[in-house]
């Protein structure tokens, strides 16, 4: 695909960066430990970053977005491991152009990356607190949206037209929790507001217990109900 002429996020078979505007052929990126289970692409145009989860529960990143590189900070063109702060295994990953989130084997939620919203730079939507201007988390940092719903079965962070919105399915009761720079009906509470950073359980009038988050495009969220 398209890439920067000076630095590349693609690698050749020897693990060296492949420079050039386009790579019109497949490049194999070997997993450092076992096999890849899921690979996501974040970052901006011509500055892609790959975040990958292995089958054995490790996270690796490589590419050009320093925000998504985790503790490594600088850009890396070979896969580098993002360790769990307590040595546990990772289970789920999600990312946008500058924010990454992951669930560990216990369902605890960790985030890292550029912690600001485009229109609300005075608000910390990782920790739900004011007066943290443009903070960036360099290491996976645990957050607890709701005390009684601190563990998750699934997590999704999505970019809409005004910033990042987080969605999580609570392990306790399979309800949907949302926070961040949400808009319109994605919050499910009938309020049409541009930004609401408070942690809330999305109103669910159907009684369906949710099991999996698929994707979010702009202001539309898709997800699966348990047993459906």
Tab-separated table of C-alpha atoms in Angstrom:
chain	number	residue	atom	x	y	z
A	1	UNK	CA	0.000	0.000	0.000
A	2	UNK	CA	0.949	3.687	0.029
A	3	UNK	CA	3.811	4.679	2.279
A	4	UNK	CA	6.196	7.525	2.970
A	5	UNK	CA	9.237	7.942	0.730
A	6	UNK	CA	11.615	8.551	3.619
A	7	UNK	CA	10.546	6.130	6.309
A	8	UNK	CA	8.403	3.067	5.972
A	9	UNK	CA	6.213	0.985	8.215
A	10	UNK	CA	6.554	-2.014	5.904
A	11	UNK	CA	9.434	-4.464	6.110
A	12	UNK	CA	11.065	-6.839	3.699
A	13	UNK	CA	11.898	-10.460	4.389
A	14	UNK	CA	15.132	-9.437	6.148
A	15	UNK	CA	13.301	-7.159	8.573
A	16	UNK	CA	14.550	-3.958	6.916
A	17	UNK	CA	12.250	-1.011	6.122
A	18	UNK	CA	10.917	-0.880	2.587
A	19	UNK	CA	11.058	2.750	1.457
A	20	UNK	CA	8.915	4.140	-1.316
A	21	UNK	CA	5.515	5.627	-1.995
A	22	UNK	CA	3.866	2.312	-2.750
A	23	UNK	CA	4.504	-1.354	-2.123
A	24	UNK	CA	2.377	-3.112	-4.708
A	25	UNK	CA	3.138	-6.570	-3.377
A	26	UNK	CA	2.736	-8.476	-0.144
A	27	UNK	CA	5.307	-8.118	2.603
A	28	UNK	CA	5.494	-10.797	5.282
A	29	UNK	CA	5.928	-9.564	8.845
A	30	UNK	CA	7.055	-12.499	10.947
A	31	UNK	CA	5.579	-12.812	14.422
A	32	UNK	CA	8.411	-12.751	17.001
A	33	UNK	CA	6.609	-15.314	19.161
A	34	UNK	CA	4.168	-17.812	17.681
A	35	UNK	CA	1.405	-16.576	15.383
A	36	UNK	CA	-0.538	-13.374	14.943
A	37	UNK	CA	-4.131	-13.505	16.211
A	38	UNK	CA	-5.229	-9.987	15.227
A	39	UNK	CA	-3.528	-7.044	13.511
A	40	UNK	CA	-4.881	-3.475	13.462
A	41	UNK	CA	-3.703	-0.394	11.576
A	42	UNK	CA	-3.791	3.000	13.287
A	43	UNK	CA	-2.049	6.296	12.694
A	44	UNK	CA	-2.618	9.027	10.139
A	45	UNK	CA	-2.186	9.163	6.373
A	46	UNK	CA	1.380	8.173	5.427
A	47	UNK	CA	2.109	7.544	9.105
A	48	UNK	CA	0.561	4.122	9.742
A	49	UNK	CA	1.178	2.128	12.873
A	50	UNK	CA	0.450	-1.553	13.349
A	51	UNK	CA	-0.790	-3.003	16.637
A	52	UNK	CA	-0.870	-6.773	16.781
A	53	UNK	CA	-2.037	-9.371	19.280
A	54	UNK	CA	-0.390	-12.795	19.205
A	55	UNK	CA	-2.126	-16.100	19.815
A	56	UNK	CA	-0.124	-16.428	23.026
A	57	UNK	CA	-1.377	-13.100	24.449
A	58	UNK	CA	1.411	-10.618	23.667
A	59	UNK	CA	1.034	-7.193	22.016
A	60	UNK	CA	3.534	-5.875	19.463
A	61	UNK	CA	3.615	-2.511	17.703
A	62	UNK	CA	5.566	-1.117	14.774
A	63	UNK	CA	5.257	1.754	12.333
A	64	UNK	CA	5.347	5.533	12.406
A	65	UNK	CA	2.912	6.738	15.072
A	66	UNK	CA	4.829	7.406	18.265
A	67	UNK	CA	1.531	7.728	20.141
A	68	UNK	CA	0.681	4.094	19.444
A	69	UNK	CA	4.142	2.694	20.119
A	70	UNK	CA	3.430	2.255	23.807
A	71	UNK	CA	6.422	2.473	26.113
A	72	UNK	CA	8.869	2.611	23.214
A	73	UNK	CA	7.960	6.197	22.344
A	74	UNK	CA	10.004	6.499	19.178
A	75	UNK	CA	9.042	5.080	15.822
A	76	UNK	CA	10.025	1.483	15.235
A	77	UNK	CA	9.892	-0.479	11.997
A	78	UNK	CA	10.267	-3.893	13.565
A	79	UNK	CA	7.709	-5.396	15.951
A	80	UNK	CA	8.360	-4.431	19.560
A	81	UNK	CA	6.587	-5.968	22.489
A	82	UNK	CA	4.286	-3.875	24.694
A	83	UNK	CA	4.454	-5.607	28.080
A	84	UNK	CA	1.613	-5.776	30.571
A	85	UNK	CA	2.440	-3.700	33.686
A	86	UNK	CA	1.849	-6.769	35.879
A	87	UNK	CA	3.087	-9.423	33.478
A	88	UNK	CA	-0.380	-10.735	32.569
A	89	UNK	CA	-1.485	-11.783	29.099
A	90	UNK	CA	-3.450	-9.562	26.726
A	91	UNK	CA	-6.800	-10.688	25.270
A	92	UNK	CA	-8.282	-7.826	23.164
A	93	UNK	CA	-6.853	-4.819	21.276
A	94	UNK	CA	-8.388	-1.754	19.614
A	95	UNK	CA	-6.998	1.561	18.319
A	96	UNK	CA	-7.631	4.797	16.420
A	97	UNK	CA	-5.116	7.174	14.850
A	98	UNK	CA	-3.581	8.124	18.220
A	99	UNK	CA	-5.257	6.058	20.962
A	100	UNK	CA	-4.869	2.380	21.822
A	101	UNK	CA	-6.727	0.231	24.337
A	102	UNK	CA	-6.405	-3.384	25.412
A	103	UNK	CA	-8.058	-5.892	27.733
A	104	UNK	CA	-5.965	-8.314	29.727
A	105	UNK	CA	-6.798	-11.884	30.686
A	106	UNK	CA	-8.806	-10.673	33.703
A	107	UNK	CA	-10.888	-8.194	31.678
A	108	UNK	CA	-9.078	-5.142	33.062
A	109	UNK	CA	-8.900	-2.176	30.677
A	110	UNK	CA	-5.633	-0.431	29.788
A	111	UNK	CA	-5.130	2.586	27.508
A	112	UNK	CA	-2.209	4.526	26.073
A	113	UNK	CA	-1.570	7.172	23.435
A	114	UNK	CA	-2.476	10.814	22.918
A	115	UNK	CA	-4.956	11.669	25.624
A	116	UNK	CA	-6.877	14.637	24.318
A	117	UNK	CA	-9.928	15.290	22.218
A	118	UNK	CA	-9.852	17.574	19.223
A	119	UNK	CA	-12.366	20.055	20.519
A	120	UNK	CA	-12.006	19.521	24.269
A	121	UNK	CA	-8.304	19.752	25.035
A	122	UNK	CA	-8.853	20.515	28.694
A	123	UNK	CA	-10.523	17.183	29.343
A	124	UNK	CA	-8.869	13.856	30.075
A	125	UNK	CA	-11.056	11.155	28.543
A	126	UNK	CA	-8.827	8.355	29.805
A	127	UNK	CA	-9.230	9.157	33.483
A	128	UNK	CA	-12.429	11.231	33.311
A	129	UNK	CA	-10.827	14.263	34.944
A	130	UNK	CA	-10.416	17.939	34.129
A	131	UNK	CA	-7.240	19.999	33.708
A	132	UNK	CA	-4.971	17.456	32.036
A	133	UNK	CA	-4.120	19.372	28.890
A	134	UNK	CA	-2.993	17.208	25.981
A	135	UNK	CA	-1.600	14.485	28.240
A	136	UNK	CA	-0.003	11.463	26.604
A	137	UNK	CA	0.306	8.066	28.270
A	138	UNK	CA	3.487	6.264	27.223
A	139	UNK	CA	2.690	2.961	28.938
A	140	UNK	CA	-0.514	0.905	29.137
A	141	UNK	CA	-2.381	2.478	32.055
A	142	UNK	CA	-5.359	0.858	33.756
A	143	UNK	CA	-8.605	2.812	33.962
A	144	UNK	CA	-11.815	1.916	35.780
A	145	UNK	CA	-14.844	3.561	34.148
A	146	UNK	CA	-17.381	2.330	36.731
A	147	UNK	CA	-16.436	0.736	40.056
A	148	UNK	CA	-19.096	-1.959	39.832
A	149	UNK	CA	-18.281	-2.651	36.162
A	150	UNK	CA	-14.500	-2.619	36.109
A	151	UNK	CA	-14.032	-5.754	34.011
A	152	UNK	CA	-14.907	-6.091	30.334
A	153	UNK	CA	-15.651	-8.809	27.805
A	154	UNK	CA	-14.921	-6.533	24.838
A	155	UNK	CA	-13.645	-3.007	24.141
A	156	UNK	CA	-13.744	-0.683	21.132
A	157	UNK	CA	-12.337	2.812	20.651
A	158	UNK	CA	-13.546	4.641	17.565
A	159	UNK	CA	-12.847	7.944	15.850
A	160	UNK	CA	-15.901	9.939	14.921
A	161	UNK	CA	-16.073	13.411	13.456
A	162	UNK	CA	-15.199	15.114	16.755
A	163	UNK	CA	-12.783	12.749	18.482
A	164	UNK	CA	-12.471	9.369	20.129
A	165	UNK	CA	-15.320	7.450	21.758
A	166	UNK	CA	-14.856	4.379	23.950
A	167	UNK	CA	-17.307	1.475	24.150
A	168	UNK	CA	-17.050	-1.484	26.509
A	169	UNK	CA	-19.185	-4.535	27.241
A	170	UNK	CA	-19.216	-5.059	30.997
A	171	UNK	CA	-18.430	-8.577	32.174
A	172	UNK	CA	-20.837	-8.173	35.101
A	173	UNK	CA	-24.073	-7.938	33.137
A	174	UNK	CA	-23.111	-7.621	29.425
A	175	UNK	CA	-24.295	-4.023	29.381
A	176	UNK	CA	-22.764	-1.400	27.085
A	177	UNK	CA	-20.706	1.414	28.643
A	178	UNK	CA	-19.583	4.480	26.699
A	179	UNK	CA	-17.493	7.589	27.301
A	180	UNK	CA	-15.428	10.100	25.334
A	181	UNK	CA	-16.258	12.593	22.634
A	182	UNK	CA	-19.559	10.991	21.695
A	183	UNK	CA	-22.144	12.380	19.318
A	184	UNK	CA	-25.788	11.846	18.482
A	185	UNK	CA	-27.376	8.432	19.005
A	186	UNK	CA	-24.187	6.463	19.693
A	187	UNK	CA	-24.699	7.101	23.413
A	188	UNK	CA	-28.138	5.562	23.213
A	189	UNK	CA	-29.689	7.975	25.693
A	190	UNK	CA	-31.615	10.076	23.197
A	191	UNK	CA	-29.541	13.211	23.746
A	192	UNK	CA	-27.994	14.933	20.775
A	193	UNK	CA	-24.828	16.440	22.175
A	194	UNK	CA	-21.395	16.772	20.740
A	195	UNK	CA	-19.284	15.874	23.773
A	196	UNK	CA	-19.977	13.965	26.959
A	197	UNK	CA	-16.977	12.475	28.723
A	198	UNK	CA	-18.789	10.953	31.702
A	199	UNK	CA	-18.867	7.182	32.024
A	200	UNK	CA	-22.392	5.926	31.394
A	201	UNK	CA	-24.260	2.714	30.795
A	202	UNK	CA	-25.972	3.130	27.437
A	203	UNK	CA	-29.752	2.868	27.646
A	204	UNK	CA	-30.886	-0.509	26.363
A	205	UNK	CA	-34.664	-0.807	25.917
A	206	UNK	CA	-34.459	-4.212	24.225
A	207	UNK	CA	-33.148	-6.157	27.215
A	208	UNK	CA	-30.497	-7.787	25.008
A	209	UNK	CA	-27.252	-8.794	26.717
A	210	UNK	CA	-24.325	-7.876	24.473
A	211	UNK	CA	-21.386	-10.127	23.647
A	212	UNK	CA	-19.223	-8.539	20.948
A	213	UNK	CA	-18.411	-5.103	19.522
A	214	UNK	CA	-17.913	-5.084	15.762
A	215	UNK	CA	-17.124	-1.592	14.537
A	216	UNK	CA	-18.073	2.074	14.680
A	217	UNK	CA	-18.210	4.279	11.606
A	218	UNK	CA	-18.608	7.965	12.432
A	219	UNK	CA	-21.760	7.893	14.595
A	220	UNK	CA	-23.031	4.361	13.992
A	221	UNK	CA	-22.100	1.426	16.235
A	222	UNK	CA	-22.570	-2.254	15.391
A	223	UNK	CA	-22.491	-5.002	17.998
A	224	UNK	CA	-23.732	-8.531	18.655
A	225	UNK	CA	-26.275	-9.647	21.215
A	226	UNK	CA	-25.521	-12.727	23.307
A	227	UNK	CA	-26.714	-15.839	21.502
A	228	UNK	CA	-27.439	-13.913	18.291
